[in-house]
Amino acid sequence: TYIWVIFWFHLNQQKKKITKVHPPRLRGKSMGVFATRAPHRPNPLGLSLGKIIKIEKNVIWLEGLDLVDQTPVFDVKPFLPGFDHPADKSALWVDQT
C-alpha cells in the first residue's frame, strides 16, 4: 500500500552548509538538521513515504509525498510493515526539546 521514494532536493540551491535549523513547530528553537525534515542538508537526497493509489503499466500513482512536481527520483523501495513500523516508535530527540 505504501512505497519509499528516494529523491533529490533539486530546488535547494543552498551552497552554505547548515547544521542547525529552526522548524516552525519548535517556535524559534534551533535543532540539528538531521533531527528534522528540513531540505537544507549536507547532501541533496531526500526520503518520502507515499501511498500507492494505483499502478498502470510502468507508472505508480502516489499521494502524500512531500515533493514538488518534476522532482528527480533516484529509487523506490517497498514499505515493509515488519521492518518499517517499529513497535517502540517515537521521535525522542524531538520530544525532548
mmCIF file of C-alpha atoms in Angstrom:
data_model
loop_
_atom_site.group_PDB
_atom_site.id
_atom_site.type_symbol
_atom_site.label_atom_id
_atom_site.label_comp_id
_atom_site.label_asym_id
_atom_site.label_seq_id
_atom_site.Cartn_x
_atom_site.Cartn_y
_atom_site.Cartn_z
ATOM 1 C CA THR A 1 0.000 0.000 0.000
ATOM 2 C CA TYR A 2 2.968 2.335 0.585
ATOM 3 C CA ILE A 3 6.323 2.897 -1.051
ATOM 4 C CA TRP A 4 9.501 4.753 -0.035
ATOM 5 C CA VAL A 5 10.773 7.265 -2.600
ATOM 6 C CA ILE A 6 14.415 8.398 -2.619
ATOM 7 C CA PHE A 7 14.696 11.765 -4.361
ATOM 8 C CA TRP A 8 16.911 14.783 -4.980
ATOM 9 C CA PHE A 9 16.125 18.186 -3.387
ATOM 10 C CA HIS A 10 16.716 19.785 -6.800
ATOM 11 C CA LEU A 11 15.289 23.209 -5.907
ATOM 12 C CA ASN A 12 17.514 23.633 -2.848
ATOM 13 C CA GLN A 13 20.398 25.697 -4.170
ATOM 14 C CA GLN A 14 21.856 26.364 -0.701
ATOM 15 C CA LYS A 15 25.647 26.470 -1.012
ATOM 16 C CA LYS A 16 26.447 27.071 2.657
ATOM 17 C CA LYS A 17 26.411 24.012 4.929
ATOM 18 C CA ILE A 18 23.671 24.424 7.511
ATOM 19 C CA THR A 19 23.895 22.324 10.667
ATOM 20 C CA LYS A 20 21.107 23.934 12.716
ATOM 21 C CA VAL A 21 17.597 24.832 11.539
ATOM 22 C CA HIS A 22 14.516 26.406 13.140
ATOM 23 C CA PRO A 23 11.495 24.171 12.473
ATOM 24 C CA PRO A 24 8.167 26.021 12.802
ATOM 25 C CA ARG A 25 6.849 23.522 15.356
ATOM 26 C CA LEU A 26 9.692 24.431 17.755
ATOM 27 C CA ARG A 27 8.680 28.128 17.792
ATOM 28 C CA GLY A 28 12.123 29.587 17.155
ATOM 29 C CA LYS A 29 14.282 26.999 18.893
ATOM 30 C CA SER A 30 17.112 25.541 16.835
ATOM 31 C CA MET A 31 17.729 21.857 16.217
ATOM 32 C CA GLY A 32 20.301 19.824 14.326
ATOM 33 C CA VAL A 33 19.386 19.355 10.683
ATOM 34 C CA PHE A 34 19.494 15.532 10.948
ATOM 35 C CA ALA A 35 16.751 15.589 13.603
ATOM 36 C CA THR A 36 14.399 17.435 11.239
ATOM 37 C CA ARG A 37 12.817 17.142 7.829
ATOM 38 C CA ALA A 38 14.406 20.343 6.569
ATOM 39 C CA PRO A 39 15.595 20.305 2.941
ATOM 40 C CA HIS A 40 18.850 22.059 3.931
ATOM 41 C CA ARG A 41 21.096 19.028 4.224
ATOM 42 C CA PRO A 42 24.775 18.230 3.628
ATOM 43 C CA ASN A 43 23.660 16.102 0.681
ATOM 44 C CA PRO A 44 20.666 16.646 -1.613
ATOM 45 C CA LEU A 45 18.998 13.273 -1.004
ATOM 46 C CA GLY A 46 15.516 13.011 0.471
ATOM 47 C CA LEU A 47 13.226 10.199 1.550
ATOM 48 C CA SER A 48 9.434 10.292 1.484
ATOM 49 C CA LEU A 49 6.708 7.727 2.108
ATOM 50 C CA GLY A 50 3.877 7.720 -0.410
ATOM 51 C CA LYS A 51 0.561 5.914 -0.500
ATOM 52 C CA ILE A 52 0.035 3.881 -3.684
ATOM 53 C CA ILE A 53 -3.178 4.909 -5.431
ATOM 54 C CA LYS A 54 -2.807 2.691 -8.490
ATOM 55 C CA ILE A 55 -0.257 1.087 -10.774
ATOM 56 C CA GLU A 56 -0.718 1.250 -14.552
ATOM 57 C CA LYS A 57 1.881 -0.497 -16.700
ATOM 58 C CA ASN A 58 5.156 1.120 -15.564
ATOM 59 C CA VAL A 59 3.620 4.133 -13.745
ATOM 60 C CA ILE A 60 2.990 4.227 -9.989
ATOM 61 C CA TRP A 61 0.410 6.803 -8.865
ATOM 62 C CA LEU A 62 1.118 8.080 -5.342
ATOM 63 C CA GLU A 63 -0.266 10.550 -2.836
ATOM 64 C CA GLY A 64 1.115 12.056 0.333
ATOM 65 C CA LEU A 65 4.672 12.650 -0.896
ATOM 66 C CA ASP A 66 6.398 15.827 0.260
ATOM 67 C CA LEU A 67 7.939 16.524 -3.152
ATOM 68 C CA VAL A 68 7.296 19.198 -5.775
ATOM 69 C CA ASP A 69 6.440 18.500 -9.416
ATOM 70 C CA GLN A 70 9.358 17.356 -11.566
ATOM 71 C CA THR A 71 11.434 16.236 -8.571
ATOM 72 C CA PRO A 72 14.066 13.742 -9.786
ATOM 73 C CA VAL A 73 13.539 10.297 -8.240
ATOM 74 C CA PHE A 74 16.539 8.010 -7.780
ATOM 75 C CA ASP A 75 14.872 4.892 -6.447
ATOM 76 C CA VAL A 76 11.764 3.411 -4.851
ATOM 77 C CA LYS A 77 11.644 0.785 -2.134
ATOM 78 C CA PRO A 78 8.695 -1.210 -0.822
ATOM 79 C CA PHE A 79 7.257 -0.349 2.572
ATOM 80 C CA LEU A 80 7.590 -3.462 4.727
ATOM 81 C CA PRO A 81 5.433 -3.237 7.881
ATOM 82 C CA GLY A 82 7.557 -5.753 9.785
ATOM 83 C CA PHE A 83 10.678 -3.629 9.303
ATOM 84 C CA ASP A 84 9.394 -0.088 8.709
ATOM 85 C CA HIS A 85 6.970 0.039 11.622
ATOM 86 C CA PRO A 86 8.921 -0.467 14.853
ATOM 87 C CA ALA A 87 6.889 -1.200 17.975
ATOM 88 C CA ASP A 88 8.734 1.444 20.028
ATOM 89 C CA LYS A 89 8.208 4.260 17.537
ATOM 90 C CA SER A 90 8.974 7.724 18.862
ATOM 91 C CA ALA A 91 10.980 10.769 17.922
ATOM 92 C CA LEU A 92 12.726 11.002 21.282
ATOM 93 C CA TRP A 93 15.233 13.671 20.217
ATOM 94 C CA VAL A 94 12.372 15.888 19.033
ATOM 95 C CA ASP A 95 10.113 15.198 22.031
ATOM 96 C CA GLN A 96 12.879 16.257 24.439
ATOM 97 C CA THR A 97 13.061 19.838 23.086
#
